[in-house]
């Protein structure tokens, strides 16, 4: 689906970012702007500002920024299209769909109505089961024996589906309603002659765990038996609103805690999530009886840049972690952290934290295995590195794992580590994996390790000044940074939130163009310049983009590493310029408010550290 840019502009013109942010953040007027505690990171003094004139929010602490659409995406984890639809509905607007026939638009509207209706049906069942829990001493006793409090049961909306084949008949007078079967609440079997057969409740005599999407809508259930019957857990089937490969249990409840903790803990079971929430780890989520997929990982990275997978300590948990590794590799950029927590074989997170306590579990989290180490451990499993055959097998096992990583410093370092294990030069291993002969035999020691990601005849040392860096620097840093990002849009995910804010807050067409680019990448991922050029047609910033890219040879290079280094250098200089301007403002403010002098010293110290190279923007 493509949403016309004209509609996005109309929507943002009608939306009030102060109102949208104010739904979840307590804002106070401060001069021309509003101030509040940032909802995206823990802080005690407000650094989060919302500008009613610019219709823009920015946090000076964590760097999060954007308009009303960006806020909904960051706060709820919605996709770009979901956020546009939610905002449009709030203001009574109908989202148009480009290149869609009236029949397609009608079907899409019908599908959205069906999804809303199914969620209403599921919510009604969940409400009935919550009432049943209060009236079932046996179910309440089970939860108490598992150590759960009434508060956490209420927070997660736990319920109880009673015994009996047609318990929901008392909740839904029309038990034959097709929606009950379509939502997965009722199983309908056909009769022998093809006519109506038996209908009965899917969930019976089970503790019920509502599954919610990132907007808080009920989309399915998980049910656990109170005894040792099989299956222990039963999930809703795939429906128009529920797909196990896309959803995570507890994400809606954990979204704010994930931001506060700055990482998410991924477990395997409903009880792990609920127990961890009660015992001090409310930032936990769980997969829904399926392997962790790339869709799961992509959804998690909307909320945090750090993921810790914590599966059971047995062989099955190890296999689950290996599948999670496959799902995480394509998103393991240099600015993200992925770790794997392995508990003793007899424990899952629930049992471990109850036996050893919160501090012991926190130590386990801090000592979790980094993705790089787990990748190598997985590749060398079953390989005898004392033999040439074992080393060759390691190289074969490692190739698909390493290839799945995005290009960057992590990938290049891993090539050197793997090459050392298999007793090959990094250039030789890279050439072997690329299917090309290595040139010049072993690398001279002074050349250093070979970076990954090169093709053709393998990596060749370049002069210290690259083709990108060797050109005369443009006078306008904003021009050059924007040009680099248009040519290498994948670099956007490799710079920090503060740097995103710096770019999107640039005055005039530069800030407008880069804000558009950020939304485009949220919706479609990295795209080449030719695709971006088509999407920019009739956009107000099209003229600037054309001017920057006309005749530029940046887009012709495939050396993203050099482009990233050049971009980070530009951003560092731009940040220093910004700090200088803020220092001037702080000095002026200090004449009226002596407290501003501390702010000036803080800004000055940071600028000097950047200029001397003792710190870099994160």
Coordinates of C-alpha atoms in Angstrom, one line a residue:
X1 CA 0.0 0.0 0.0
X2 CA 1.3 3.5 -0.9
X3 CA -0.1 6.5 0.9
X4 CA 0.0 9.7 -1.2
X5 CA 2.5 12.3 0.2
X6 CA -0.2 14.9 -0.1
X7 CA -2.4 13.1 2.4
X8 CA 0.5 12.7 4.9
X9 CA 1.0 16.5 4.7
X10 CA -2.7 17.1 5.2
X11 CA -2.8 14.7 8.2
X12 CA 0.2 16.3 9.9
X13 CA -1.2 19.8 9.2
X14 CA -4.4 18.7 11.0
X15 CA -2.8 16.8 13.8
X16 CA -1.5 18.5 17.0
X17 CA 1.6 16.9 18.2
X18 CA 1.1 18.4 21.7
X19 CA -2.2 16.6 21.9
X20 CA -0.9 13.3 20.7
X21 CA 2.1 13.3 23.0
X22 CA 0.0 14.7 25.8
X23 CA -2.0 11.5 25.9
X24 CA 0.9 9.6 27.4
X25 CA 3.3 12.3 28.7
X26 CA 2.5 14.9 31.3
X27 CA 3.5 18.2 29.6
X28 CA 4.0 21.6 31.2
X29 CA 4.3 24.9 29.3
X30 CA 7.8 26.3 29.3
X31 CA 8.2 29.4 27.2
X32 CA 7.2 28.7 23.6
X33 CA 7.4 24.9 24.1
X34 CA 6.1 22.2 26.3
X35 CA 8.4 20.1 28.6
X36 CA 8.0 16.7 30.1
X37 CA 9.8 13.5 31.2
X38 CA 10.9 11.5 28.1
X39 CA 8.7 8.4 27.6
X40 CA 11.6 6.7 25.8
X41 CA 14.2 6.6 28.5
X42 CA 14.3 6.9 32.3
X43 CA 15.1 10.4 33.6
X44 CA 14.4 12.5 36.7
X45 CA 14.5 16.0 35.2
X46 CA 12.6 16.9 32.0
X47 CA 14.7 17.0 28.8
X48 CA 11.8 16.2 26.4
X49 CA 10.4 19.2 24.5
X50 CA 7.4 19.5 22.2
X51 CA 7.1 22.5 19.9
X52 CA 3.6 23.5 18.9
X53 CA 4.9 25.9 16.3
X54 CA 7.2 23.4 14.6
X55 CA 4.9 20.4 15.4
X56 CA 8.0 18.5 16.4
X57 CA 9.2 16.7 19.6
X58 CA 12.8 16.2 20.6
X59 CA 14.6 14.7 23.7
X60 CA 17.9 16.2 24.5
X61 CA 18.7 13.2 26.6
X62 CA 18.3 10.2 24.3
X63 CA 17.9 12.0 20.9
X64 CA 14.4 10.7 20.0
X65 CA 12.6 13.2 17.8
X66 CA 9.9 13.5 15.1
X67 CA 6.4 14.5 14.4
X68 CA 3.0 13.0 15.5
X69 CA 3.4 10.0 13.2
X70 CA 6.9 9.3 14.5
X71 CA 5.7 9.5 18.1
X72 CA 3.0 6.9 17.6
X73 CA 5.6 4.6 15.9
X74 CA 8.1 5.0 18.7
X75 CA 5.6 4.8 21.5
X76 CA 3.5 1.9 20.3
X77 CA 5.8 0.1 17.9
X78 CA 3.4 0.5 15.0
X79 CA 4.6 0.5 11.5
X80 CA 4.5 3.7 9.5
X81 CA 1.2 2.7 7.8
X82 CA -0.4 1.6 11.1
X83 CA 0.5 4.9 12.7
X84 CA -0.9 6.9 9.7
X85 CA -4.2 4.9 9.9
X86 CA -4.4 5.4 13.7
X87 CA -3.8 9.1 13.5
X88 CA -6.2 9.5 10.6
X89 CA -8.9 7.7 12.5
X90 CA -8.4 10.0 15.5
X91 CA -9.0 13.0 13.3
X92 CA -11.8 11.5 11.2
X93 CA -9.9 11.2 8.0
X94 CA -10.1 8.3 5.4
X95 CA -6.6 7.1 4.3
X96 CA -6.5 7.0 0.5
X97 CA -4.6 4.2 -1.3
X98 CA -2.6 4.9 -4.4
X99 CA -2.8 2.5 -7.3
X100 CA -5.7 0.6 -5.9
X101 CA -9.0 -0.1 -7.6
X102 CA -12.3 0.7 -5.9
X103 CA -12.7 -3.0 -5.4
X104 CA -9.3 -3.4 -3.7
X105 CA -10.0 -0.4 -1.5
X106 CA -13.4 -1.9 -0.5
X107 CA -11.8 -5.2 0.3
X108 CA -9.1 -3.5 2.4
X109 CA -11.8 -1.6 4.3
X110 CA -13.8 -4.8 4.8
X111 CA -10.7 -6.6 6.1
X112 CA -10.0 -3.8 8.6
X113 CA -13.6 -3.9 9.8
X114 CA -13.3 -7.7 10.1
X115 CA -10.2 -7.4 12.2
X116 CA -11.8 -4.9 14.5
X117 CA -14.8 -7.1 14.9
X118 CA -12.7 -10.2 15.7
X119 CA -10.8 -8.3 18.3
X120 CA -14.0 -7.2 19.9
X121 CA -15.2 -10.9 20.1
X122 CA -11.9 -12.0 21.6
X123 CA -12.0 -9.2 24.2
X124 CA -15.5 -10.2 25.2
X125 CA -14.4 -13.8 25.8
X126 CA -11.3 -12.5 27.7
X127 CA -13.6 -10.4 30.0
X128 CA -15.8 -13.4 30.7
X129 CA -12.8 -15.6 31.5
X130 CA -11.4 -13.0 33.9
X131 CA -14.7 -13.1 35.8
X132 CA -14.5 -16.9 35.8
X133 CA -11.1 -16.7 37.4
X134 CA -12.4 -14.8 40.4
X135 CA -15.1 -17.5 40.9
X136 CA -12.7 -20.5 40.6
X137 CA -10.8 -21.3 43.9
X138 CA -9.0 -24.1 42.0
X139 CA -7.6 -21.7 39.3
X140 CA -6.7 -19.1 41.9
X141 CA -5.0 -21.7 44.0
X142 CA -2.9 -22.8 41.0
X143 CA -1.7 -19.2 40.3
X144 CA -0.9 -18.7 44.0
X145 CA 1.1 -22.0 44.0
X146 CA 3.0 -20.6 41.0
X147 CA 3.8 -17.5 43.1
X148 CA 1.7 -15.0 41.1
X149 CA 0.0 -12.1 42.9
X150 CA -3.4 -10.8 42.1
X151 CA -1.9 -7.5 40.9
X152 CA 0.2 -9.2 38.2
X153 CA -2.7 -11.4 37.1
X154 CA -4.8 -8.3 36.7
X155 CA -2.0 -6.4 34.8
X156 CA -1.8 -9.2 32.3
X157 CA -5.6 -9.8 32.2
X158 CA -5.3 -13.5 33.2
X159 CA -8.5 -15.5 33.2
X160 CA -9.9 -19.1 33.5
X161 CA -11.8 -21.0 30.8
X162 CA -14.0 -23.4 32.9
X163 CA -14.6 -27.1 32.2
X164 CA -17.3 -28.0 29.8
X165 CA -17.6 -28.2 26.0
X166 CA -19.8 -25.1 25.4
X167 CA -18.9 -22.7 28.2
X168 CA -18.9 -19.7 25.8
X169 CA -22.5 -20.3 24.9
X170 CA -23.4 -18.3 28.1
X171 CA -21.2 -15.5 26.8
X172 CA -22.4 -15.4 23.2
X173 CA -26.1 -16.2 22.9
X174 CA -25.6 -17.0 19.2
X175 CA -23.1 -19.8 19.7
X176 CA -23.4 -20.6 15.9
X177 CA -22.0 -17.2 15.0
X178 CA -19.2 -17.8 12.4
X179 CA -17.1 -15.2 14.1
X180 CA -16.6 -17.5 17.0
X181 CA -14.9 -20.1 14.8
X182 CA -13.1 -17.5 12.7
X183 CA -11.6 -15.9 15.9
X184 CA -10.4 -19.4 17.0
X185 CA -12.6 -19.5 20.1
X186 CA -14.8 -22.3 18.9
X187 CA -13.9 -25.4 16.9
X188 CA -16.6 -26.3 14.3
X189 CA -16.5 -29.7 12.7
X190 CA -18.5 -30.7 9.6
X191 CA -21.1 -33.4 9.7
X192 CA -20.7 -36.7 7.8
X193 CA -23.0 -35.4 5.0
X194 CA -21.2 -32.1 4.7
X195 CA -23.7 -30.3 6.9
X196 CA -23.3 -28.7 10.3
X197 CA -21.4 -30.8 12.7
X198 CA -20.4 -30.3 16.3
X199 CA -19.3 -27.0 17.8
X200 CA -17.3 -26.8 21.0
X201 CA -15.0 -24.4 22.9
X202 CA -11.3 -24.6 22.0
X203 CA -10.2 -23.7 25.5
X204 CA -11.5 -25.7 28.4
X205 CA -10.2 -25.9 32.0
X206 CA -7.2 -23.7 31.3
X207 CA -5.6 -20.6 32.7
X208 CA -6.0 -18.0 29.9
X209 CA -3.4 -15.5 28.8
X210 CA -4.7 -12.8 26.5
X211 CA -2.3 -12.0 23.6
X212 CA -2.4 -8.3 22.6
X213 CA -0.9 -6.5 19.6
X214 CA 1.2 -3.3 20.0
X215 CA -1.9 -1.2 20.1
X216 CA -3.4 -3.2 23.0
X217 CA -6.0 -5.0 21.0
X218 CA -6.8 -8.6 22.0
X219 CA -5.8 -10.8 19.0
X220 CA -5.6 -14.3 20.5
X221 CA -5.1 -16.4 23.6
X222 CA -2.7 -18.9 25.2
X223 CA -4.2 -21.5 27.6
X224 CA -2.3 -23.5 30.2
X225 CA -3.6 -26.6 31.9
X226 CA -3.7 -26.7 35.7
X227 CA -2.3 -30.2 35.9
X228 CA 0.0 -32.4 33.8
X229 CA -2.4 -33.0 30.9
X230 CA -1.1 -32.7 27.3
X231 CA -0.8 -30.4 25.6
X232 CA 0.5 -28.2 28.4
X233 CA 0.0 -25.0 26.4
X234 CA -2.6 -24.4 23.7
X235 CA -2.5 -21.3 21.5
X236 CA -5.1 -19.7 19.3
X237 CA -4.9 -20.8 15.7
X238 CA -3.8 -18.5 12.8
X239 CA -6.6 -16.0 12.2
X240 CA -7.0 -12.7 10.3
X241 CA -5.8 -10.9 13.4
X242 CA -3.2 -13.4 14.8
X243 CA 0.0 -14.8 13.3
X244 CA 2.4 -16.6 15.7
X245 CA 5.4 -15.7 13.5
X246 CA 4.7 -12.0 13.9
X247 CA 3.5 -11.5 17.5
X248 CA 5.2 -11.6 20.9
X249 CA 3.4 -12.3 24.1
X250 CA 3.7 -9.4 26.6
X251 CA 5.1 -6.8 24.2
X252 CA 2.2 -4.4 24.8
X253 CA 2.6 -4.7 28.6
X254 CA 6.4 -4.5 28.5
X255 CA 6.9 -1.7 25.9
X256 CA 7.6 1.1 28.5
X257 CA 9.7 -1.1 30.7
X258 CA 11.8 -2.1 27.7
X259 CA 12.6 1.5 27.1
X260 CA 13.4 2.1 30.8
X261 CA 15.7 -1.0 31.0
X262 CA 17.2 -0.2 27.6
X263 CA 16.9 -3.9 26.6
X264 CA 14.3 -6.6 26.0
X265 CA 14.4 -10.1 27.5
X266 CA 13.0 -12.8 25.1
X267 CA 11.8 -16.0 26.7
X268 CA 9.8 -19.1 25.6
X269 CA 6.7 -19.1 27.9
X270 CA 3.8 -17.1 29.2
X271 CA 4.6 -18.0 32.8
X272 CA 8.2 -16.8 32.3
X273 CA 7.0 -13.4 31.2
X274 CA 4.4 -13.0 34.0
X275 CA 6.8 -14.3 36.7
X276 CA 9.7 -12.1 35.6
X277 CA 7.4 -9.1 35.5
X278 CA 6.4 -9.7 39.1
X279 CA 10.0 -10.4 40.3
X280 CA 11.6 -7.2 38.9
X281 CA 12.0 -7.8 35.1
X282 CA 8.9 -6.3 33.5
X283 CA 10.9 -5.9 30.2
X284 CA 10.3 -9.6 29.2
X285 CA 8.4 -11.0 26.2
X286 CA 7.9 -14.5 24.8
X287 CA 7.6 -16.2 21.5
X288 CA 4.3 -18.0 21.0
X289 CA 5.2 -21.7 20.6
X290 CA 7.2 -21.0 17.5
X291 CA 10.8 -20.2 16.6
X292 CA 11.9 -16.6 16.9
X293 CA 11.6 -15.1 13.4
X294 CA 13.2 -12.2 11.6
X295 CA 9.7 -10.5 11.9
X296 CA 9.9 -10.9 15.7
X297 CA 13.4 -9.4 15.8
X298 CA 12.5 -6.5 13.6
X299 CA 9.5 -5.7 15.8
X300 CA 11.7 -5.8 18.9
X301 CA 14.2 -3.4 17.4
X302 CA 11.4 -0.8 17.1
X303 CA 11.6 -0.5 20.9
X304 CA 15.2 -1.0 21.8
X305 CA 18.7 -1.5 20.4
X306 CA 19.5 -4.4 22.8
X307 CA 18.0 -7.9 22.8
X308 CA 18.8 -10.7 25.2
X309 CA 17.4 -14.1 24.3
X310 CA 16.8 -16.3 27.4
X311 CA 15.6 -19.8 26.7
X312 CA 15.4 -22.9 28.8
X313 CA 18.7 -24.5 29.7
X314 CA 18.0 -27.8 28.1
X315 CA 18.9 -29.1 24.6
X316 CA 15.5 -27.8 23.3
X317 CA 16.3 -24.3 24.6
X318 CA 19.7 -24.4 22.9
X319 CA 18.1 -25.3 19.6
X320 CA 15.6 -22.4 20.1
X321 CA 18.6 -20.1 20.7
X322 CA 20.2 -21.3 17.5
X323 CA 17.0 -20.5 15.5
X324 CA 16.9 -17.1 17.2
X325 CA 20.4 -16.4 16.0
X326 CA 19.3 -17.0 12.5
X327 CA 16.5 -14.5 13.0
X328 CA 18.7 -11.9 14.6
X329 CA 21.7 -11.9 12.2
X330 CA 20.2 -9.7 9.4
X331 CA 19.5 -7.0 12.0
X332 CA 22.8 -7.2 14.0
X333 CA 24.2 -3.8 12.9
X334 CA 27.1 -2.1 14.7
X335 CA 24.8 0.0 16.8
X336 CA 22.7 -2.9 18.1
X337 CA 23.4 -5.6 20.8
X338 CA 22.2 -9.2 20.7
X339 CA 23.1 -11.6 23.5
X340 CA 22.1 -15.2 24.5
X341 CA 21.5 -16.2 28.1
X342 CA 21.9 -19.9 28.8
X343 CA 20.7 -21.1 32.2
X344 CA 21.5 -24.5 33.8
X345 CA 19.8 -27.3 32.1
X346 CA 17.3 -27.9 34.9
X347 CA 16.0 -24.3 34.9
X348 CA 13.9 -21.9 32.9
X349 CA 13.9 -18.1 33.8
X350 CA 10.8 -18.6 36.1
X351 CA 12.4 -21.4 38.2
X352 CA 15.8 -19.8 38.2
X353 CA 14.8 -16.4 39.6
X354 CA 12.6 -18.0 42.2
X355 CA 15.4 -20.3 43.5
X356 CA 18.3 -17.9 43.3
X357 CA 16.7 -14.4 43.3
X358 CA 16.6 -11.2 41.3
X359 CA 20.3 -10.3 41.7
X360 CA 21.5 -13.7 40.6
X361 CA 19.3 -13.5 37.5
X362 CA 20.5 -10.0 36.8
X363 CA 24.1 -11.3 36.9
X364 CA 23.2 -13.9 34.4
X365 CA 21.8 -11.3 32.1
X366 CA 24.9 -9.1 32.3
X367 CA 27.1 -12.1 31.5
X368 CA 25.0 -13.3 28.6
X369 CA 26.9 -14.5 25.5
X370 CA 27.4 -11.9 22.8
X371 CA 26.1 -12.7 19.3
X372 CA 29.6 -12.9 17.9
X373 CA 30.7 -15.6 20.3
X374 CA 27.6 -17.6 19.9
X375 CA 27.9 -17.4 16.1
X376 CA 31.4 -18.9 16.3
X377 CA 30.4 -21.5 18.9
X378 CA 27.5 -22.6 16.7
X379 CA 29.7 -22.8 13.6
X380 CA 32.5 -24.9 15.4
X381 CA 30.1 -27.3 17.0
X382 CA 31.2 -30.9 16.1
X383 CA 34.4 -29.6 14.4
X384 CA 37.8 -31.0 15.3
X385 CA 40.0 -27.9 14.9
X386 CA 43.1 -30.1 15.3
X387 CA 42.5 -31.5 11.8
X388 CA 42.3 -29.8 8.4
X389 CA 38.9 -31.4 7.8
X390 CA 37.5 -30.0 11.0
X391 CA 38.7 -26.5 10.2
X392 CA 37.2 -26.8 6.7
X393 CA 33.9 -27.8 8.2
X394 CA 34.0 -24.8 10.5
X395 CA 34.5 -22.5 7.5
X396 CA 31.6 -24.1 5.7
X397 CA 29.3 -23.8 8.8
X398 CA 30.3 -20.2 9.4
X399 CA 29.8 -18.9 5.9
X400 CA 26.0 -18.7 5.8
X401 CA 25.9 -17.2 9.3
X402 CA 28.6 -14.6 8.6
X403 CA 27.0 -13.8 5.2
X404 CA 23.7 -13.0 6.9
X405 CA 25.2 -10.1 8.9
X406 CA 24.9 -6.6 7.6
X407 CA 28.2 -5.0 6.5
X408 CA 30.0 -3.1 9.2
X409 CA 32.8 -3.3 11.8
X410 CA 31.3 -6.4 13.5
X411 CA 31.1 -8.4 10.3
X412 CA 34.7 -7.4 9.3
X413 CA 36.1 -8.4 12.7
X414 CA 34.4 -11.7 12.6
X415 CA 35.9 -12.5 9.3
X416 CA 39.4 -12.1 10.9
X417 CA 38.4 -14.3 13.9
X418 CA 37.0 -17.1 11.8
X419 CA 40.0 -16.9 9.5
X420 CA 42.3 -17.3 12.5
X421 CA 40.4 -20.4 13.6
X422 CA 40.6 -22.1 10.2
X423 CA 44.2 -21.1 9.8
X424 CA 43.7 -19.0 6.7
X425 CA 44.5 -15.4 5.9
X426 CA 41.4 -13.2 6.1
X427 CA 41.8 -12.3 2.4
X428 CA 42.0 -16.0 1.5
X429 CA 38.9 -16.8 3.4
X430 CA 37.0 -13.9 2.0
X431 CA 38.1 -14.9 -1.5
X432 CA 37.1 -18.5 -0.9
X433 CA 33.6 -17.6 0.3
X434 CA 33.3 -15.2 -2.7
X435 CA 34.2 -18.0 -5.1
X436 CA 37.3 -16.1 -6.4
X437 CA 41.0 -17.0 -6.3
X438 CA 43.1 -15.1 -3.7
X439 CA 45.7 -12.8 -5.0
X440 CA 49.3 -12.6 -4.0
X441 CA 49.3 -15.4 -1.4
X442 CA 49.5 -14.5 2.2
X443 CA 48.9 -10.9 3.3
X444 CA 51.8 -8.9 4.4
X445 CA 51.7 -8.3 8.1
X446 CA 51.7 -4.6 7.7
X447 CA 48.5 -4.7 5.7
X448 CA 46.4 -5.7 8.7
X449 CA 43.2 -7.8 8.8
X450 CA 41.0 -7.8 5.7
X451 CA 37.6 -6.2 6.0
X452 CA 34.7 -8.2 4.8
X453 CA 32.1 -7.6 2.2
X454 CA 34.4 -7.2 -0.9
X455 CA 33.7 -9.0 -4.1
X456 CA 35.6 -9.7 -7.3
X457 CA 39.3 -10.5 -6.5
X458 CA 38.9 -10.0 -2.8
X459 CA 40.0 -7.0 -0.7
X460 CA 42.8 -4.8 -1.9
X461 CA 44.5 -2.2 0.4
X462 CA 43.5 1.4 -0.5
X463 CA 45.5 4.5 0.1
X464 CA 44.9 6.2 3.4
X465 CA 42.7 8.7 1.6
X466 CA 39.7 7.0 0.0
X467 CA 37.9 8.0 -3.2
X468 CA 35.1 9.4 -1.0
X469 CA 37.3 11.1 1.6
X470 CA 39.8 12.3 -0.9
X471 CA 37.4 14.8 -2.7
X472 CA 37.5 18.4 -1.6
X473 CA 35.0 18.8 1.3
X474 CA 31.9 20.7 0.3
X475 CA 31.5 24.0 2.0
X476 CA 28.0 23.0 3.2
X477 CA 28.2 20.1 5.6
X478 CA 24.4 19.6 5.6
X479 CA 24.6 19.2 1.8
X480 CA 27.2 16.5 2.0
X481 CA 25.7 14.6 4.9
X482 CA 22.3 14.5 3.1
X483 CA 24.0 13.4 -0.2
X484 CA 25.7 10.5 1.6
X485 CA 22.5 9.3 3.2
X486 CA 20.6 9.5 -0.1
X487 CA 23.3 7.4 -1.8
X488 CA 23.7 5.0 1.1
X489 CA 20.3 4.9 2.9
X490 CA 21.4 1.8 5.0
X491 CA 23.7 4.2 6.9
X492 CA 20.7 5.7 8.7
X493 CA 20.4 2.7 11.0
X494 CA 24.1 2.9 11.8
X495 CA 24.1 6.4 13.4
X496 CA 22.7 7.3 16.8
X497 CA 19.4 8.8 17.8
X498 CA 21.1 12.0 18.7
X499 CA 22.5 12.2 15.2
X500 CA 19.1 11.5 13.7
X501 CA 17.7 14.4 15.7
X502 CA 20.5 16.6 14.6
X503 CA 19.8 15.9 10.9
X504 CA 16.0 16.1 11.0
X505 CA 16.2 19.4 12.9
X506 CA 18.3 21.0 10.1
X507 CA 16.6 24.2 8.9
X508 CA 14.6 24.4 5.7
X509 CA 14.6 21.8 3.0
X510 CA 17.4 19.7 4.5
X511 CA 15.5 18.9 7.6
X512 CA 12.3 18.3 5.6
X513 CA 14.1 15.9 3.2
X514 CA 15.8 13.9 6.0
X515 CA 12.6 13.6 8.0
X516 CA 10.9 12.2 4.8
X517 CA 13.9 9.9 4.4
X518 CA 13.5 8.6 7.9
X519 CA 9.8 7.8 7.4
X520 CA 10.6 6.2 4.0
X521 CA 13.1 3.9 5.6
X522 CA 10.8 3.0 8.5
X523 CA 8.2 1.9 6.0
X524 CA 10.3 0.3 3.3
X525 CA 13.8 -0.3 4.6
X526 CA 17.1 0.8 2.8
X527 CA 16.5 1.7 -0.8
X528 CA 18.9 2.8 -3.7
X529 CA 18.8 6.4 -4.9
X530 CA 16.9 5.5 -8.0
X531 CA 14.0 4.2 -6.0
X532 CA 14.1 7.1 -3.6
X533 CA 14.1 9.5 -6.5
X534 CA 10.9 8.1 -7.8
X535 CA 9.3 8.2 -4.4
X536 CA 10.3 11.9 -4.1
X537 CA 8.3 13.0 -7.2
X538 CA 6.3 16.2 -6.4
X539 CA 7.8 16.3 -2.9
X540 CA 8.7 19.8 -1.7
X541 CA 12.3 18.7 -1.1
X542 CA 12.7 17.0 -4.5
X543 CA 14.6 20.0 -5.9
X544 CA 17.2 19.9 -3.1
X545 CA 17.7 16.1 -3.6
X546 CA 18.1 16.5 -7.3
X547 CA 20.6 19.3 -6.9
X548 CA 22.7 17.2 -4.4
X549 CA 22.7 14.0 -6.4
X550 CA 23.0 15.5 -10.0
X551 CA 26.4 14.4 -11.3
X552 CA 27.4 13.0 -7.9
X553 CA 29.6 9.8 -8.0
X554 CA 28.9 8.9 -4.4
X555 CA 26.0 6.6 -5.5
X556 CA 28.4 4.8 -7.8
X557 CA 30.6 3.4 -5.0
X558 CA 29.8 0.3 -3.1
X559 CA 32.2 1.2 -0.3
X560 CA 29.7 1.8 2.5
X561 CA 32.4 1.6 5.1
X562 CA 34.2 4.7 3.8
X563 CA 30.8 6.4 3.4
X564 CA 30.0 5.7 7.0
X565 CA 33.3 7.0 8.3
X566 CA 32.9 10.2 6.3
X567 CA 29.3 10.6 7.5
X568 CA 30.3 10.2 11.1
X569 CA 33.1 12.7 10.7
X570 CA 30.6 15.2 9.2
X571 CA 28.1 14.6 12.0
X572 CA 30.8 15.1 14.6
X573 CA 31.7 18.5 13.1
X574 CA 28.0 19.5 12.9
X575 CA 27.4 18.4 16.5
X576 CA 30.4 20.5 17.6
X577 CA 28.9 23.5 15.7
X578 CA 25.6 22.9 17.5
X579 CA 27.3 22.7 20.9
X580 CA 29.0 26.0 20.2
X581 CA 25.7 27.7 19.4
X582 CA 24.1 26.3 22.6
X583 CA 27.1 27.5 24.6
X584 CA 26.4 31.0 23.4
X585 CA 22.7 30.7 24.3
X586 CA 23.6 29.4 27.8
X587 CA 26.0 32.2 28.5
X588 CA 23.3 34.7 27.5
X589 CA 20.8 32.9 29.7
X590 CA 23.3 32.9 32.6
X591 CA 22.9 36.7 32.9
X592 CA 19.4 36.2 34.1
X593 CA 19.6 32.7 35.6
X594 CA 22.9 31.7 37.3
X595 CA 21.8 28.0 37.0
X596 CA 22.4 28.2 33.3
X597 CA 26.1 28.5 33.9
X598 CA 26.3 24.8 34.8
X599 CA 24.6 24.0 31.5
X600 CA 27.2 26.1 29.7
X601 CA 30.1 24.2 31.4
X602 CA 28.5 20.9 30.6
X603 CA 28.2 21.9 26.9
X604 CA 31.7 23.2 26.8
X605 CA 33.2 20.1 28.4
X606 CA 31.4 17.9 25.9
X607 CA 32.5 20.0 22.9
X608 CA 36.1 20.0 24.0
X609 CA 36.0 16.2 24.5
X610 CA 34.6 15.8 20.9
X611 CA 37.2 18.1 19.5
X612 CA 40.1 16.3 21.2
X613 CA 38.6 12.9 20.2
X614 CA 38.2 11.6 23.8
X615 CA 34.6 10.8 23.1
X616 CA 32.5 10.3 20.0
X617 CA 28.7 10.7 19.5
X618 CA 26.9 7.5 20.4

